[in-house]
Amino acid sequence: MEPPSKVSLLTGVVGLTTKSTFSYYFRGPRCHTWPLWFQLYRNAMFYIVKRTAYVNASEHNIDAIDFVLLHANNRKFDMPSAKMPANMGKFERGSFPVDQVEIDTGIFANIGPAETGLVLLTEADKKTRGRQIPYDILVPKHFVKTKGAFECKPLKQSERIVMYMHGGAFTMGSPASHRGLTGRLVHHSGARCISIDFRLAPKHPFPAQLHDAYISYQYLILQGFKPKDIVLAGDSAGGNLAITLTLLLRHIGATMPGGLVLLSPWADVASERPSILANKKYDYLYPLPIENPTCQSRVFYAPGRKLTEQLKKELKHPLVSPVNADFSGFPPILMHVGSKEIMADDMDEMYQRMLATNSKNRANITYESYPDMIHVFHQFHDLPCAQKAYTSIGNFINSL
């Protein structure tokens, strides 16, 4: 279970960069539209993801896997902090106590595999009291000097706010790792953004992330924001969470948010669709098979639990894999996908399901596929496709 050292990884990345540069000029780019710097980034990310994966874990040694150590190693090799461009605005860190949001656990009845966990997590918060949910609040430049700009309260009547949920397979990442992305989001939309620092697996497995997202949504409403003025947004696992939160809100009869922005959302945590193999040579993700107990889906959902037909069935539940959801009654949706993502087929199928189950509001579903782009390409801010995507996000949010 011991991962490689940071020195070993750095040495490997340096050697890989030299090799990749020669390959780019003598064999040509991996994808004909990619600039050199982008290919180097992609190759380095793939190398690190693969080297830090536990490829030899199996059902035979599942009892010997130390998931506490795995969680610590995820923190050790977590995504680095990113900067919010100073010319786009500012951010501040904050937190709020979860006991400000009163929850009747009866609302979770019949919600599926999340029911027991949501009830237990709510009861635990009531017993211990004092738990906080940290967040970033990001403010566009024109709001920075406004009184109260860094408080989670509306600055004006019907002010729109973005509630952002970061990616990282629910095991890594933070608001800090996504400030480059969220900073550009607020710049292009002109809206403030609260980026939630939800709990991570395996220390806090499913449905802790959904629990934190629900509390955060209700907290914004308690602060005076109207549901129609809240836009749920997220990339990868955060996109998954934006959808599953909306499913939960619909289940309990709560007022829906104003819209959803989904950037390369994790649609199916146990996918076996063709793009996984077809785009493997392009994307930087390195998915472990479901038979590996340390694959991201099992670590997120049920760390240490042996693979059974029942577990496979639960991983297909819409609150876990929203590709299987019924999207009727959903608010307007914007979804971005890169054509070279290993999960491209999952997102395409989810889009088709959105159209099929939300036929009355098809015009409110916008699906944009960006040619030759990989998973959450928005983080490569200098790419023309990324800049086009940010403009699209800003236009969508302002159209709501």
XYZ file of C-alpha atoms in Angstrom:
400
model
C 0.000 0.000 0.000
C 3.020 2.290 0.057
C 2.848 4.794 -2.824
C 5.939 6.072 -4.633
C 7.795 8.969 -3.043
C 7.341 12.483 -4.347
C 11.011 12.520 -5.366
C 10.481 9.350 -7.384
C 7.427 10.835 -9.069
C 9.218 14.088 -9.860
C 12.181 12.208 -11.338
C 9.833 10.143 -13.462
C 7.951 13.233 -14.681
C 11.200 14.960 -15.682
C 12.295 11.942 -17.697
C 8.850 11.570 -19.231
C 8.779 15.244 -20.233
C 12.026 14.860 -22.184
C 10.775 11.696 -23.869
C 7.367 13.247 -24.637
C 8.938 16.326 -26.192
C 11.037 14.241 -28.586
C 8.002 12.098 -29.409
C 5.894 15.174 -30.123
C 8.333 16.558 -32.685
C 9.488 13.308 -34.281
C 6.272 11.242 -34.219
C 3.765 14.046 -34.072
C 1.254 15.046 -31.378
C -0.891 12.401 -29.713
C -3.862 14.330 -31.086
C -3.274 16.569 -34.077
C -4.817 19.698 -32.502
C -2.828 19.536 -29.255
C -0.049 22.045 -28.566
C 3.118 20.693 -26.997
C 2.496 22.116 -23.520
C -0.931 20.460 -23.375
C 0.424 17.061 -24.351
C 3.183 17.356 -21.735
C 0.635 18.202 -19.043
C -1.578 15.306 -20.095
C 1.287 12.819 -20.112
C 2.552 13.973 -16.706
C -0.918 13.734 -15.169
C -1.481 10.254 -16.590
C 1.894 9.134 -15.271
C 1.168 10.392 -11.747
C -2.354 8.963 -11.673
C -1.119 5.554 -12.827
C 1.908 5.457 -10.509
C -0.199 6.291 -7.438
C -2.912 3.719 -8.223
C -2.962 0.407 -6.347
C -3.076 -1.779 -9.427
C -2.311 -5.020 -7.566
C -5.143 -4.853 -5.058
C -7.714 -7.609 -5.398
C -10.586 -9.361 -3.657
C -8.070 -11.873 -2.304
C -6.250 -9.254 -0.222
C -9.135 -6.862 0.482
C -9.008 -7.528 4.227
C -5.376 -6.420 4.306
C -6.053 -3.057 2.653
C -5.650 -0.171 5.084
C -8.225 2.369 3.962
C -7.132 4.820 6.644
C -3.683 4.805 5.050
C -5.264 5.043 1.611
C -7.110 8.180 2.709
C -3.866 9.645 4.074
C -2.050 8.866 0.828
C -4.808 10.579 -1.149
C -4.187 13.690 0.935
C -0.427 13.341 0.376
C -0.860 13.273 -3.398
C -3.895 15.523 -3.541
C -4.499 18.056 -6.271
C -2.364 21.176 -5.674
C -3.921 24.507 -4.833
C -4.696 26.759 -7.785
C -4.776 30.533 -7.956
C -7.768 32.678 -8.722
C -6.527 35.274 -11.252
C -6.271 38.617 -9.446
C -7.806 40.484 -12.372
C -10.954 38.366 -12.133
C -11.836 38.910 -8.488
C -10.996 37.656 -5.003
C -11.888 34.816 -2.695
C -12.074 34.240 1.030
C -12.293 31.068 3.082
C -15.211 30.560 5.404
C -17.312 27.940 7.129
C -20.746 27.532 8.611
C -22.087 25.284 11.395
C -24.255 22.465 10.105
C -26.599 22.758 13.089
C -28.006 25.930 11.529
C -29.884 23.616 9.158
C -32.581 21.590 10.882
C -33.316 18.260 9.165
C -36.240 15.936 9.732
C -34.779 12.535 8.879
C -38.199 11.372 7.711
C -37.639 13.203 4.424
C -35.051 10.584 3.440
C -37.518 7.700 3.496
C -37.442 5.475 0.417
C -34.561 7.386 -1.162
C -32.682 4.171 -1.906
C -29.156 3.202 -0.814
C -28.548 6.674 0.625
C -31.416 6.511 3.137
C -29.689 4.812 6.066
C -26.502 6.818 5.640
C -28.291 10.174 5.431
C -30.277 9.374 8.570
C -27.195 8.264 10.529
C -25.149 11.270 9.410
C -27.942 13.649 10.413
C -28.314 11.999 13.817
C -24.540 12.152 14.332
C -24.550 15.898 13.662
C -27.361 16.390 16.181
C -25.445 14.487 18.845
C -22.039 16.065 18.440
C -22.972 19.608 17.417
C -20.362 22.056 16.201
C -19.406 20.425 12.884
C -18.576 22.993 10.232
C -18.645 22.850 6.439
C -15.760 24.910 5.017
C -16.099 26.769 1.739
C -14.533 29.303 -0.580
C -16.590 32.307 -1.524
C -15.392 33.778 -4.809
C -16.403 37.281 -5.789
C -16.094 38.805 -9.281
C -14.054 41.971 -9.546
C -17.006 44.361 -9.814
C -18.409 43.093 -6.487
C -15.164 42.975 -4.467
C -15.595 46.374 -2.779
C -19.312 45.914 -2.158
C -20.220 45.731 1.523
C -20.968 42.141 2.506
C -19.536 40.707 -0.713
C -17.755 37.917 1.169
C -20.777 36.946 3.241
C -23.192 34.225 2.146
C -26.136 36.589 1.976
C -27.799 38.191 -1.077
C -26.374 41.584 -1.981
C -29.558 42.520 -3.830
C -33.008 41.224 -4.628
C -32.924 38.013 -6.672
C -29.128 37.859 -6.765
C -27.931 34.713 -8.506
C -25.255 32.604 -6.820
C -23.368 29.518 -7.979
C -22.935 26.618 -5.569
C -19.898 24.734 -6.876
C -18.856 21.153 -6.091
C -15.318 20.166 -7.060
C -14.158 17.038 -8.821
C -11.750 14.363 -7.639
C -13.770 11.119 -7.545
C -15.051 12.091 -4.065
C -11.634 11.059 -2.719
C -9.460 14.047 -3.644
C -9.669 17.738 -4.468
C -10.922 20.810 -2.632
C -12.160 24.319 -3.339
C -8.482 25.345 -3.311
C -7.579 22.953 -6.130
C -10.330 24.427 -8.298
C -9.867 28.176 -7.751
C -8.503 28.622 -11.254
C -11.699 27.107 -12.625
C -14.181 28.718 -10.228
C -12.402 32.054 -10.518
C -12.969 32.064 -14.260
C -16.536 30.916 -13.743
C -17.354 33.968 -11.612
C -15.478 36.240 -14.017
C -17.454 35.087 -17.050
C -20.817 34.855 -15.287
C -20.536 37.929 -13.072
C -22.050 35.874 -10.252
C -20.613 35.097 -6.852
C -19.770 31.467 -6.130
C -19.646 29.388 -2.967
C -17.384 26.373 -3.487
C -18.165 23.630 -0.966
C -15.436 21.677 0.840
C -17.457 18.500 1.340
C -16.179 15.431 3.173
C -14.100 12.903 1.226
C -13.956 9.124 1.041
C -12.758 6.642 2.118
C -12.790 8.272 5.567
C -16.262 9.622 4.793
C -17.898 7.336 2.212
C -21.223 7.756 0.426
C -23.529 9.510 1.178
C -21.454 12.014 3.222
C -20.869 14.167 0.126
C -24.581 14.282 -0.691
C -25.352 15.088 2.948
C -22.948 18.056 2.926
C -24.291 19.279 -0.414
C -27.884 19.163 0.839
C -26.996 21.055 4.020
C -25.092 23.669 1.997
C -28.040 24.206 -0.351
C -30.439 24.638 2.548
C -27.955 26.958 4.271
C -27.963 29.290 1.256
C -31.746 29.374 1.364
C -31.676 30.200 5.085
C -29.327 33.088 4.287
C -31.946 34.567 1.968
C -31.198 33.122 -1.459
C -34.190 31.827 -3.374
C -33.868 28.335 -4.888
C -34.478 29.722 -8.385
C -31.421 31.962 -7.943
C -29.089 29.117 -6.957
C -27.157 27.450 -9.799
C -25.645 24.071 -8.962
C -22.349 23.487 -10.757
C -19.576 20.931 -10.632
C -16.954 19.036 -12.576
C -16.479 15.266 -12.694
C -17.583 13.906 -9.288
C -18.890 17.389 -8.493
C -21.104 17.186 -11.569
C -22.362 13.833 -10.314
C -23.124 15.496 -6.981
C -24.994 18.401 -8.597
C -27.298 15.881 -10.270
C -27.790 13.631 -7.252
C -28.527 16.637 -5.036
C -31.219 17.680 -7.500
C -32.623 14.141 -7.428
C -32.740 14.309 -3.630
C -34.448 17.711 -3.699
C -37.074 16.398 -6.089
C -37.613 13.296 -3.940
C -38.345 15.304 -0.799
C -40.523 17.817 -2.640
C -38.160 20.761 -2.181
C -38.009 23.659 -4.621
C -35.566 22.980 -7.425
C -32.485 25.142 -8.134
C -32.408 27.554 -11.038
C -30.097 25.483 -13.220
C -27.265 22.957 -13.428
C -23.794 23.368 -14.960
C -22.157 19.971 -15.468
C -18.530 19.848 -16.600
C -17.473 16.328 -17.603
C -19.824 14.856 -14.972
C -19.105 11.396 -13.555
C -22.242 9.776 -14.933
C -21.600 6.088 -14.336
C -19.241 4.956 -11.575
C -19.113 1.405 -12.944
C -19.024 2.111 -16.667
C -17.880 -0.388 -19.267
C -18.755 1.611 -22.389
C -16.429 1.604 -25.438
C -14.930 5.085 -24.939
C -13.064 3.821 -21.859
C -10.737 1.848 -24.113
C -11.070 3.947 -27.257
C -9.940 7.165 -25.537
C -7.475 5.680 -23.064
C -4.505 6.917 -25.112
C -5.801 10.487 -24.936
C -7.275 11.041 -21.478
C -5.190 11.337 -18.307
C -7.554 9.259 -16.157
C -6.502 5.720 -15.285
C -9.601 3.790 -14.219
C -9.060 0.619 -12.238
C -11.430 -2.270 -12.937
C -14.412 -2.723 -10.637
C -12.797 -5.953 -9.405
C -10.057 -3.885 -7.756
C -11.184 -2.900 -4.205
C -9.279 0.390 -4.492
C -11.025 1.520 -7.673
C -12.503 4.963 -7.149
C -16.139 3.921 -7.288
C -15.788 1.307 -4.546
C -13.593 3.517 -2.364
C -16.171 6.279 -2.653
C -19.248 4.124 -2.158
C -18.286 1.237 0.147
C -14.583 0.969 1.047
C -13.636 -2.522 2.183
C -16.870 -4.143 1.065
C -16.480 -7.230 -1.087
C -17.778 -7.177 -4.639
C -21.136 -8.925 -4.912
C -24.051 -8.747 -7.298
C -25.850 -6.635 -4.700
C -22.995 -4.133 -4.611
C -22.938 -3.973 -8.413
C -26.666 -3.262 -8.357
C -26.248 -0.468 -5.813
C -23.520 1.159 -7.901
C -26.067 1.469 -10.710
C -28.574 3.344 -8.540
C -29.298 6.883 -9.865
C -28.004 8.481 -6.638
C -24.651 6.831 -7.363
C -24.630 6.637 -11.172
C -26.971 9.368 -12.479
C -26.755 8.006 -16.031
C -29.661 5.836 -14.852
C -31.735 8.716 -13.461
C -35.143 10.037 -14.435
C -34.620 13.722 -15.236
C -38.264 14.747 -15.353
C -38.905 18.091 -13.702
C -35.234 19.108 -13.781
C -34.255 22.767 -14.217
C -32.263 23.945 -17.271
C -29.008 22.025 -17.777
C -25.700 22.854 -19.465
C -23.351 19.898 -19.915
C -19.838 19.994 -21.338
C -17.909 16.932 -22.510
C -14.594 16.447 -24.288
C -14.712 14.097 -27.274
C -11.510 12.357 -26.133
C -12.673 11.583 -22.589
C -12.779 7.978 -21.498
C -16.227 8.755 -20.062
C -17.569 10.420 -23.227
C -19.983 7.563 -23.952
C -21.381 7.752 -20.414
C -22.170 11.434 -20.764
C -23.649 10.987 -24.218
C -25.953 8.277 -22.897
C -26.939 10.453 -19.944
C -27.788 13.277 -22.323
C -30.026 10.941 -24.318
C -31.707 9.909 -21.093
C -32.214 13.551 -20.158
C -34.010 14.105 -23.446
C -36.090 10.948 -23.075
C -37.219 11.534 -19.482
C -37.575 15.312 -19.633
C -39.280 15.584 -23.013
C -41.351 18.627 -22.024
C -38.236 20.700 -21.407
C -35.824 19.493 -24.080
C -35.081 23.050 -25.131
C -33.648 23.670 -21.655
C -31.003 20.953 -22.029
C -27.769 22.100 -23.670
C -25.111 19.508 -24.498
C -21.783 20.708 -25.868
C -19.071 18.333 -27.040
C -15.636 19.891 -27.516
C -13.482 18.188 -30.179
C -10.205 16.562 -29.103
C -10.678 17.612 -25.468
C -10.090 15.440 -22.405
C -11.627 15.207 -18.932
C -12.451 18.621 -17.415
C -10.439 20.394 -20.087
C -11.591 23.658 -18.491
C -8.656 23.377 -16.086
C -6.292 23.978 -19.035
C -7.302 27.605 -19.094
C -5.202 28.744 -22.065
C -6.794 26.339 -24.527
C -9.123 28.041 -27.018
C -11.744 25.369 -26.234
C -11.519 26.162 -22.517
C -11.997 29.867 -23.161
C -14.970 29.112 -25.388
C -16.393 26.851 -22.685
C -16.133 29.552 -20.008
C -17.996 31.960 -22.277
C -20.669 29.304 -22.733
C -20.991 28.861 -18.967
C -21.298 32.593 -18.387
C -23.945 32.965 -21.084
C -25.927 30.021 -19.701
C -25.919 31.307 -16.116
C -26.978 34.776 -17.248
C -29.793 33.337 -19.347
C -31.523 31.743 -16.351
